[in-house]
GROMACS .gro file of C-alpha atoms in nm:
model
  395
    1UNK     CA    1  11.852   7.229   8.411
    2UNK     CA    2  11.728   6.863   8.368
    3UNK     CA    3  11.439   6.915   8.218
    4UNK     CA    4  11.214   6.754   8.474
    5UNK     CA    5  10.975   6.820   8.775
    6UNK     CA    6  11.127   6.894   9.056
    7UNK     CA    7  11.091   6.675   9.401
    8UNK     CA    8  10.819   6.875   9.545
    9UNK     CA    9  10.607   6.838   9.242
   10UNK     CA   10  10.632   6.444   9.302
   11UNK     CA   11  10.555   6.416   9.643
   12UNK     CA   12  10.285   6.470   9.898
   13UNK     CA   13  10.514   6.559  10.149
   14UNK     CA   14  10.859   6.637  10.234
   15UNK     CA   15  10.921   6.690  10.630
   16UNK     CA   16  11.240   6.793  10.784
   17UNK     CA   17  11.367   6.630  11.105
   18UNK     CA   18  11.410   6.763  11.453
   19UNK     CA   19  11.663   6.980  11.500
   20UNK     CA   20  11.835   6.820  11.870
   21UNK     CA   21  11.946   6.505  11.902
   22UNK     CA   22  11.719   6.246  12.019
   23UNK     CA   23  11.792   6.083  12.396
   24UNK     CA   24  11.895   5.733  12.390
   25UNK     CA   25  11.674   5.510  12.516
   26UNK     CA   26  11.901   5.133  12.551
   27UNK     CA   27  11.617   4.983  12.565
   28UNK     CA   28  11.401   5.136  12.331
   29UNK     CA   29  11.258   4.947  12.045
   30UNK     CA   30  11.249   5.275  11.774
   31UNK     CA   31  11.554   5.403  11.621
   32UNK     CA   32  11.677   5.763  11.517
   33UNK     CA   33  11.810   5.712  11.217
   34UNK     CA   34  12.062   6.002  11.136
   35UNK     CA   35  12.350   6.022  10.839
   36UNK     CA   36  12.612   5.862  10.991
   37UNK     CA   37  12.368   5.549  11.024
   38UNK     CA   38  12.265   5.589  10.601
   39UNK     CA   39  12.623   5.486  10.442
   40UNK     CA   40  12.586   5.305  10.160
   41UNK     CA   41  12.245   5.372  10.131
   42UNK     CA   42  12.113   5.145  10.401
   43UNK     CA   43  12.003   5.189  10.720
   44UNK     CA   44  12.323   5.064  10.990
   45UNK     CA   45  12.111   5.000  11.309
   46UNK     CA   46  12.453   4.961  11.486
   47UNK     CA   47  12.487   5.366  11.402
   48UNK     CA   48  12.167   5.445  11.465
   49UNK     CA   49  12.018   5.601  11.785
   50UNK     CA   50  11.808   5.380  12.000
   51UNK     CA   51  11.517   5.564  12.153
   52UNK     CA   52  11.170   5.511  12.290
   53UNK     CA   53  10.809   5.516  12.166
   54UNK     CA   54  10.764   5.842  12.334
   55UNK     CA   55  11.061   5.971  12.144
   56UNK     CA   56  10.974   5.803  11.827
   57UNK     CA   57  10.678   5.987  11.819
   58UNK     CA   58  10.789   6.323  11.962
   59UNK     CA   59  11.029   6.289  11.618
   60UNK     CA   60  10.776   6.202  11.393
   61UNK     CA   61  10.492   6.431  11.541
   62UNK     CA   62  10.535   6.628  11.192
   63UNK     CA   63  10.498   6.325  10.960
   64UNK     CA   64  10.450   5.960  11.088
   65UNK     CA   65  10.675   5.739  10.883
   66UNK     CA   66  10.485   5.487  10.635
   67UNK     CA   67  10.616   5.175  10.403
   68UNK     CA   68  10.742   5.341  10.159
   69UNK     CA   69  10.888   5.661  10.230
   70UNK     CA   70  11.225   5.749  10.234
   71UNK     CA   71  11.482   5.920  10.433
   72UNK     CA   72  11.762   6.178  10.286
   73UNK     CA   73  12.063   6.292  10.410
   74UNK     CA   74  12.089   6.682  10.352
   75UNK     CA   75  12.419   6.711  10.541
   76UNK     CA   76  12.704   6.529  10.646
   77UNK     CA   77  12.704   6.338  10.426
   78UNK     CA   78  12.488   6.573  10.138
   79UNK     CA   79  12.308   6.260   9.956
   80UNK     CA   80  12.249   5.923  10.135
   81UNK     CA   81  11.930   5.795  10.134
   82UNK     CA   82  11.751   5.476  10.271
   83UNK     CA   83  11.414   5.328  10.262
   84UNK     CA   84  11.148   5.357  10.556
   85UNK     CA   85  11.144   4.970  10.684
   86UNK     CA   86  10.835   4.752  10.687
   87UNK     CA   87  10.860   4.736  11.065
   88UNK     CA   88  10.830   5.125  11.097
   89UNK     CA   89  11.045   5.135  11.375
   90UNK     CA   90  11.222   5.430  11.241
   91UNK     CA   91  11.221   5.861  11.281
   92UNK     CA   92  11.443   6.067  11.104
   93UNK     CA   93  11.740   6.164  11.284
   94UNK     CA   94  11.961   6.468  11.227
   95UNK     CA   95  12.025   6.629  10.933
   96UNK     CA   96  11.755   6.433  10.745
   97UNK     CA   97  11.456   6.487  10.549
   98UNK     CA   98  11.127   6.231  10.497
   99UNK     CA   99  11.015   6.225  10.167
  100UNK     CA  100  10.699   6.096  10.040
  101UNK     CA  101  10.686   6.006   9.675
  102UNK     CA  102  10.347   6.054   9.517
  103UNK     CA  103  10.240   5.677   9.421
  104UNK     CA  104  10.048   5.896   9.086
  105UNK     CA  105  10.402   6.035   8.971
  106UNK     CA  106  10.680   5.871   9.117
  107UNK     CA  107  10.748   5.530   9.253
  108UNK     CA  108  10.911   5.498   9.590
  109UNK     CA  109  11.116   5.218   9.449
  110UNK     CA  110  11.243   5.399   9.186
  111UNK     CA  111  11.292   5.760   9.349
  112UNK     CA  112  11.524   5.555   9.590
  113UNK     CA  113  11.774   5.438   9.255
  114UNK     CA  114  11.675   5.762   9.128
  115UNK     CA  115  11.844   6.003   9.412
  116UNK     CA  116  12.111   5.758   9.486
  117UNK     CA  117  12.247   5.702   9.124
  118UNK     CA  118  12.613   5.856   9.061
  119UNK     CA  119  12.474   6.132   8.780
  120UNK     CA  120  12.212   6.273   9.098
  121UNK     CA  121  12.463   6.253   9.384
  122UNK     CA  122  12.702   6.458   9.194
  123UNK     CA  123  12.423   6.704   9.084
  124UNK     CA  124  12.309   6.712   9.488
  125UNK     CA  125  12.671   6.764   9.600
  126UNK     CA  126  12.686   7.038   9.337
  127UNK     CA  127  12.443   7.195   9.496
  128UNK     CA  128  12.550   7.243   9.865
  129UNK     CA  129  12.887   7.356   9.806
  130UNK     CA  130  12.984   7.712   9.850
  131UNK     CA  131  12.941   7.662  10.201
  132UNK     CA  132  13.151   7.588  10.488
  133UNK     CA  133  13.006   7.232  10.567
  134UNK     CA  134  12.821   7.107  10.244
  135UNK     CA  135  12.439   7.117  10.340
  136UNK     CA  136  12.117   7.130  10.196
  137UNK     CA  137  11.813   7.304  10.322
  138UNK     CA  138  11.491   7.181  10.343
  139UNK     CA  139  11.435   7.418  10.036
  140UNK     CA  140  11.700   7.358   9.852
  141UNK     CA  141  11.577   6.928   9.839
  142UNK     CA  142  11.213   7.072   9.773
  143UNK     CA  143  11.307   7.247   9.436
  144UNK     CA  144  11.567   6.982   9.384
  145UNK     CA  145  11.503   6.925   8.950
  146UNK     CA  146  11.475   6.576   8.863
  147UNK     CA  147  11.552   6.431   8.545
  148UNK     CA  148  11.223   6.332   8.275
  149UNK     CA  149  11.037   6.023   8.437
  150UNK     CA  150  10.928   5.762   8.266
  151UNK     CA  151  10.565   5.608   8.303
  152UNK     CA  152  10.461   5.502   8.664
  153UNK     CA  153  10.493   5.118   8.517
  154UNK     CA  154  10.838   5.165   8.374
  155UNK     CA  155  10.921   5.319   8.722
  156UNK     CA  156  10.782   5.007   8.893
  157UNK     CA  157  10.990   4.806   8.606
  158UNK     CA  158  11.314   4.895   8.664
  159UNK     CA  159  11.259   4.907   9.068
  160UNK     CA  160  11.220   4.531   9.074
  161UNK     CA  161  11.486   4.468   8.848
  162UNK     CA  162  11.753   4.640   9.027
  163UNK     CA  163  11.539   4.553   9.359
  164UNK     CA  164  11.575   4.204   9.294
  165UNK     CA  165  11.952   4.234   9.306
  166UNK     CA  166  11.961   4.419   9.576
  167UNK     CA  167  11.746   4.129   9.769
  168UNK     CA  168  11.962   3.861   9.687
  169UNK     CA  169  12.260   4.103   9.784
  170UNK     CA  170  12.073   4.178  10.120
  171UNK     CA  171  12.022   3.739  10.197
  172UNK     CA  172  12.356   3.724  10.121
  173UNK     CA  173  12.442   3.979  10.425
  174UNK     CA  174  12.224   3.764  10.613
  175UNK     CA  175  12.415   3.436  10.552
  176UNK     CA  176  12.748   3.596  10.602
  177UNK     CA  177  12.618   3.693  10.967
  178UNK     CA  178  12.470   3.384  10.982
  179UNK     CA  179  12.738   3.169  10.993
  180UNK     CA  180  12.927   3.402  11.221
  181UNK     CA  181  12.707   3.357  11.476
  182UNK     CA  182  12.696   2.971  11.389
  183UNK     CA  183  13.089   2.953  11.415
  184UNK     CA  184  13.038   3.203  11.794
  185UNK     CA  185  12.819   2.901  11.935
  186UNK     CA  186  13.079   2.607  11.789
  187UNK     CA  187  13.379   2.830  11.924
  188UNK     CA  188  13.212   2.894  12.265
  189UNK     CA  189  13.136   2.537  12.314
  190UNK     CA  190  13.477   2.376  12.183
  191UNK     CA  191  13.638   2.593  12.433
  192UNK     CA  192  13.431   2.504  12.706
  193UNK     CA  193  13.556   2.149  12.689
  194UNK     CA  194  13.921   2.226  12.658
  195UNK     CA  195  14.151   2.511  12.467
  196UNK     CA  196  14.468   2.647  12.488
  197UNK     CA  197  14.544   3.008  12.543
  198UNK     CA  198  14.716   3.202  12.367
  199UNK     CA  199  14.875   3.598  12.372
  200UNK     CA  200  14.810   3.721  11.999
  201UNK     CA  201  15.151   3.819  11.954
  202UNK     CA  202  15.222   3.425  11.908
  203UNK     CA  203  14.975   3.385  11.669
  204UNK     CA  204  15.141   3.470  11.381
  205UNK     CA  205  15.381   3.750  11.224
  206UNK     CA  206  15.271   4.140  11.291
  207UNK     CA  207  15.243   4.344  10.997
  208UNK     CA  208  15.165   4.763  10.983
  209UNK     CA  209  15.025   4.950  10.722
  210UNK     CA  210  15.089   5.265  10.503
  211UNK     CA  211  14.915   5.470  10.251
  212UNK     CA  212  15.109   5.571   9.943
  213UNK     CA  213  15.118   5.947   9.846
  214UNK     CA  214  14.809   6.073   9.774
  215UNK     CA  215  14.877   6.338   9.590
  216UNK     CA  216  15.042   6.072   9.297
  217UNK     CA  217  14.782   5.991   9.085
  218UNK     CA  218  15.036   5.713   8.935
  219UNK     CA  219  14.992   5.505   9.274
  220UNK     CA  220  14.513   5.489   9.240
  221UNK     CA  221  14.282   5.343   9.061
  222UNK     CA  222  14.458   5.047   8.953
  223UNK     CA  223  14.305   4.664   9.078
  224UNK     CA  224  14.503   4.585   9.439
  225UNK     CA  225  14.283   4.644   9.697
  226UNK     CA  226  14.426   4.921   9.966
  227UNK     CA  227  14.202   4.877  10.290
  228UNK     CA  228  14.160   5.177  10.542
  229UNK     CA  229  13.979   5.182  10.878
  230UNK     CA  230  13.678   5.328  10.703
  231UNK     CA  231  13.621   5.023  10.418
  232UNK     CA  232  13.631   4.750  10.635
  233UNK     CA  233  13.288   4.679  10.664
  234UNK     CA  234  13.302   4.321  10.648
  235UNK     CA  235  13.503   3.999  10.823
  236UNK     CA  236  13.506   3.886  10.403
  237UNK     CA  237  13.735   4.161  10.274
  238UNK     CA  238  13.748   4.140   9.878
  239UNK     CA  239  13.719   4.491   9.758
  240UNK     CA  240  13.795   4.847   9.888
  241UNK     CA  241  13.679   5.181   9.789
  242UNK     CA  242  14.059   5.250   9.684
  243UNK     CA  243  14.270   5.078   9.451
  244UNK     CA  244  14.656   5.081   9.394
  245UNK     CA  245  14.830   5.078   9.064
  246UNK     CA  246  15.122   4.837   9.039
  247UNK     CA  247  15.362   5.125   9.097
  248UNK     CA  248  15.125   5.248   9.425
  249UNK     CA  249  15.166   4.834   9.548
  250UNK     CA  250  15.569   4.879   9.492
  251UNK     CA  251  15.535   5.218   9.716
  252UNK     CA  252  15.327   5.079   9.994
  253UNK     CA  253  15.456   4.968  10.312
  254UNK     CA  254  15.329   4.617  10.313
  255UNK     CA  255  15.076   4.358  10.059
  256UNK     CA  256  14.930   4.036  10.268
  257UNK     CA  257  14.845   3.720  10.135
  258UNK     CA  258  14.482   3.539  10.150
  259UNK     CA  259  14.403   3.435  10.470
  260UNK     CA  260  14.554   3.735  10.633
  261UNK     CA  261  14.415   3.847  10.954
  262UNK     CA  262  14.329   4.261  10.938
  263UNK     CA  263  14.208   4.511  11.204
  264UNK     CA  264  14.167   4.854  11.276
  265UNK     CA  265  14.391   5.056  11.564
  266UNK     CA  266  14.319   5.367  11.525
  267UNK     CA  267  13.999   5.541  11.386
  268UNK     CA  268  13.676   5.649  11.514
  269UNK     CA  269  13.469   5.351  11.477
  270UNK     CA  270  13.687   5.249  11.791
  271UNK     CA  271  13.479   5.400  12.001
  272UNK     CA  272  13.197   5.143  11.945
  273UNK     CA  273  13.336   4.872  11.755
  274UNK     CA  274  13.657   4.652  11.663
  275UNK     CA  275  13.653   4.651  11.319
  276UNK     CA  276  13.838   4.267  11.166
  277UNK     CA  277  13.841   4.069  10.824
  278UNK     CA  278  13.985   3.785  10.684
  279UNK     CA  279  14.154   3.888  10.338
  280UNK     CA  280  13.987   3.657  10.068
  281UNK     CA  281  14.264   3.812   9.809
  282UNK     CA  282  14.617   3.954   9.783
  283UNK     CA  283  14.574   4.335   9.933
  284UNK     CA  284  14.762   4.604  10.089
  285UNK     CA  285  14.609   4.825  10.400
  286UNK     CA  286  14.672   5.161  10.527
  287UNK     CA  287  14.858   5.296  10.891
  288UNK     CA  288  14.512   5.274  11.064
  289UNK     CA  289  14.491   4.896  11.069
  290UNK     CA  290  14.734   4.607  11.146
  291UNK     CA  291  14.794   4.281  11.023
  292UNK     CA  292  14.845   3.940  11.154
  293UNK     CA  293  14.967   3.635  10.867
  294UNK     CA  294  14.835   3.332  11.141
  295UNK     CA  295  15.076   3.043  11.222
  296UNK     CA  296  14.719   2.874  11.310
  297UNK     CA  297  14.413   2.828  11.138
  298UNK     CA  298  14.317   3.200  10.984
  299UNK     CA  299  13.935   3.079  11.065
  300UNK     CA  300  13.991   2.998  11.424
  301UNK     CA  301  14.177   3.334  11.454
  302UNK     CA  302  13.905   3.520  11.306
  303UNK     CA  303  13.657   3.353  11.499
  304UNK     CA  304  13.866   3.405  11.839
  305UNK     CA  305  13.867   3.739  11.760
  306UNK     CA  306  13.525   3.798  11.704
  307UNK     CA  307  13.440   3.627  12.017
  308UNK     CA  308  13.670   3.892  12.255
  309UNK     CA  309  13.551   4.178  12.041
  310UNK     CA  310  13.431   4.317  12.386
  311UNK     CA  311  13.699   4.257  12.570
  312UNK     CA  312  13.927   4.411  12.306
  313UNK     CA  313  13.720   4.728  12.292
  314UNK     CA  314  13.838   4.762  12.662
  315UNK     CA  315  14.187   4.792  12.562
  316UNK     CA  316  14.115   5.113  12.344
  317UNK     CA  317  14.214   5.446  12.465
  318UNK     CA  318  14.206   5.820  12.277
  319UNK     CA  319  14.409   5.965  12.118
  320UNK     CA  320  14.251   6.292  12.017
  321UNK     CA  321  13.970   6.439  11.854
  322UNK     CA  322  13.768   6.161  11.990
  323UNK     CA  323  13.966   5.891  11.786
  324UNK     CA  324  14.023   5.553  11.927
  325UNK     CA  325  14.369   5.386  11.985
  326UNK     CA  326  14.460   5.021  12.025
  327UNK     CA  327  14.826   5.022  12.148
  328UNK     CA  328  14.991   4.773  11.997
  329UNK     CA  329  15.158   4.675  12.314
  330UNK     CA  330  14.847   4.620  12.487
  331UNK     CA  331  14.683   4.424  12.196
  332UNK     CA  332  14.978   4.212  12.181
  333UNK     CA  333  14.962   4.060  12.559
  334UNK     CA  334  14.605   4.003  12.540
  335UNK     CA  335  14.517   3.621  12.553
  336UNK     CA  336  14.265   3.419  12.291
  337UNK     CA  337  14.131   3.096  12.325
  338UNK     CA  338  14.181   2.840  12.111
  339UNK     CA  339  13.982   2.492  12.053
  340UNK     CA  340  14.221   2.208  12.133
  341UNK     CA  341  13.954   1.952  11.984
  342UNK     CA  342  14.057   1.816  11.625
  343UNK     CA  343  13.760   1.885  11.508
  344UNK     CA  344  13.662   2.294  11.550
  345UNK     CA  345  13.907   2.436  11.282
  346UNK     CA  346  13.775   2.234  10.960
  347UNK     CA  347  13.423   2.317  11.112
  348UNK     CA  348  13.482   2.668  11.115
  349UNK     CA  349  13.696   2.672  10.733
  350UNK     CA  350  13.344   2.515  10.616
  351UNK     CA  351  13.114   2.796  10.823
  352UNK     CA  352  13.375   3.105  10.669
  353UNK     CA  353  13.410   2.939  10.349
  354UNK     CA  354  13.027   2.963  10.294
  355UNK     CA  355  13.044   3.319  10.431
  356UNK     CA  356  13.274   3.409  10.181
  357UNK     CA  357  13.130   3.231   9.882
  358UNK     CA  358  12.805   3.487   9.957
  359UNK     CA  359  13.088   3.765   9.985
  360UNK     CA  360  13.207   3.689   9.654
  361UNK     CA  361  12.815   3.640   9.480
  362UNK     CA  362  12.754   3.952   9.658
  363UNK     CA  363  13.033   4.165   9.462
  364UNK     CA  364  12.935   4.022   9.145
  365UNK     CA  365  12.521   4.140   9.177
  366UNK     CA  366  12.659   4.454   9.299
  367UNK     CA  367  12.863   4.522   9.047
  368UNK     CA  368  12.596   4.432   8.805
  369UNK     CA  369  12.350   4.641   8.987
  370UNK     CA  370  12.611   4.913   8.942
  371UNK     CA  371  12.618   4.867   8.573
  372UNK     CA  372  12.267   4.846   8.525
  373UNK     CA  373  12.177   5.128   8.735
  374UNK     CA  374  12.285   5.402   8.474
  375UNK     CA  375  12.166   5.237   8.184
  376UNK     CA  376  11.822   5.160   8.305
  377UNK     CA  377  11.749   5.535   8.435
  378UNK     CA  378  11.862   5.690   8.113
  379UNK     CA  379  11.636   5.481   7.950
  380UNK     CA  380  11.937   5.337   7.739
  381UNK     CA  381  11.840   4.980   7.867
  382UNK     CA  382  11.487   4.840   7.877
  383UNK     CA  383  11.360   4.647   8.157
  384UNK     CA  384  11.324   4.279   7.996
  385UNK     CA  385  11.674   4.290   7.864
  386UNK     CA  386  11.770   4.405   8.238
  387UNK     CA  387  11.571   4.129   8.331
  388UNK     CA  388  11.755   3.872   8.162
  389UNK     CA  389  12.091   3.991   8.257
  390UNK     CA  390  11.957   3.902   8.624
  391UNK     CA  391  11.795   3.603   8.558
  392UNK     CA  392  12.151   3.479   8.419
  393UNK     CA  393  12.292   3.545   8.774
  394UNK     CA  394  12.008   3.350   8.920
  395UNK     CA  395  11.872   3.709   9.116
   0.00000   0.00000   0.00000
């Protein structure tokens, strides 16, 4: 017991989803937005189901979405939630609930730090186990107890303070795609004029990955970064969800250098995308991805590689369970393009250095945000001290 209302008592509705899956519409300009597209708390468009307006509101026939509700995941994953977008282009897909916060009681803004904080994920998860597949019913989030909330302003308070950080975080995501897309155009048009081609097993030493035992708690939670097909989520890899000790470095089966080329070879996320990074520090990696230390510019690699991504995709096959394969024999033979013109690789070290320099800003507000978070919900921190913290990191 927490000591607070509980989530029906602070909203004017909470609306379960439909229970099918939407149909695709590839052309549709609404989304069906279920769990697997609400990791890390915000909405993955790429994972999310494309459908039409007649779908969109077949889905939302119950509830039609408004600025500021918010969508929860009630099973697989128990816990993520997102925030409705301005555009309201989005219906809740499976395994989701809509909640609408009560403007009176609870700000939307701060019910979203609220149910995604550590302390309320682990009381959610708490309460869908004892069953098979975690889950929540619709019940279950309904007379989910919340912890005492503060006054409506304090709410709105510490919602733009952590908000704030989260929008500089969000225009940093923006730049790193940004210059990706600058460094595609520059790539496609270097080559056009003349490039040399090249099988990727010349581009540089192969290198495969392992995952020290598990089970030896000596080997985690130390400050090398071990990164699996699931944590590469970005071309600027810095961090990973898992850390080795240096006892769990000395046991793995290889540790690259900056400027190391990674990609996934086996994993799910196969199936729609080819997963690649450029390591920004010293790391190690796990049996689901390979490496490649370039004998050529690490930028024009990555940005070769970005440009097939398609044509790579091609080359996967299954190998079980729905789980995609790149055979490294295949990947090997396949043929990049690369700029003969003196000038394309210092271009693109500029366009990926600036990509990385909002990689590395980005890690710092998050972990701030992170540290915040906590504090300011317990009520342990108050808001213009919070405030200055991010004013010193110029959020």
């Amino acid at each position: 017991m927490t000591g607070g209302p509980i989530l029906a008592d602070v909203c004017t509705a909470i609306v379960d989803c439909e229970h099918k899956t939407a149909p695709v519409d590839p052309h549709g300009e609404y989304f069906a937005v279920g769990t697997p597209a609400m990791r890390g708390n915000r909405i993955n468009f790429a994972d999310a189901r494309r459908v039409s307006r007649e779908t969109f509101e077949a889905w939302t026939r119950r509830l039609s979405p408004q600025e500021g509700d918010l969508l929860f995941a009630r099973e697989a994953p128990v816990g993520p939630v997102v925030k409705i977008p301005p555009e309201l282009n989005v219906a809740p897909g499976q395994r989701t609930v809509l909640l609408r916060p009560d403007p009176r009681r609870l700000d939307s803004g701060y019910a979203y730090y609220l149910l995604a904080s550590p302390s309320q994920q682990a009381r959610l998860l708490a309460k869908a186990e004892g069953s098979t597949v975690p889950h929540l019913n619709v019940a279950d989030v309904r007379s989910f107890e919340l912890p005492p909330l503060p006054p409506v302003n304090v709410q709105r308070g510490i919602a733009a303070t952590l908000g704030a950080l989260d929008d500089k975080i969000e225009s940093n995501r923006r730049i790193q795609s940004q210059v990706l897309d600058l460094a595609d155009a520059h790539y496609r048009d270097a080559c056009s004029h003349a490039s040399t081609a090249l099988p990727l097993k010349d581009v540089g030493r192969w290198l495969s990955g392992g995952t020290p035992s598990t089970s030896n708690a000596e080997y985690w939670g130390g400050t090398l970064p071990w990164v699996s097909a699931a944590s590469m989520k970005t071309v600027f890899l810095r961090s990973s969800d898992r850390n080795l000790t240096p006892s769990g470095a000395e046991a793995a089966t290889n540790i690259v250098p900056v400027g190391t080329i990674l990609f996934v070879v086996r994993g799910m996320s196969l199936k729609s995308e080819f997963r690649l990074g450029i390591a920004q520090r010293e790391m190690a990696f796990g049996q689901d991805c390979k490496a490649i230390i370039p004998n050529i510019s690490p930028s024009v690699l990555v940005v070769a590689l970005q440009a097939s991504r398609s044509l790579i995709l091609d080359l996967v096959d299954e190998a079980g369970h729905g789980t995609g394969r790149l055979p490294t024999d295949r990947l090997e033979k396949f043929v990049i393009n690369v700029p003969t013109c003196s000038t394309f690789a210092p271009l693109a070290d500029s366009l990926l250095a600036r990509g990385a320099a909002a990689a590395e800003e980005s890690d710092v507000l998050t972990r701030l945000r992170d540290l915040l978070l906590p504090e300011l919900l317990s009520g342990r921190l108050p808001v213009p001290e919070a405030k200055e913290a991010v004013a010193e990191v110029g959020a």
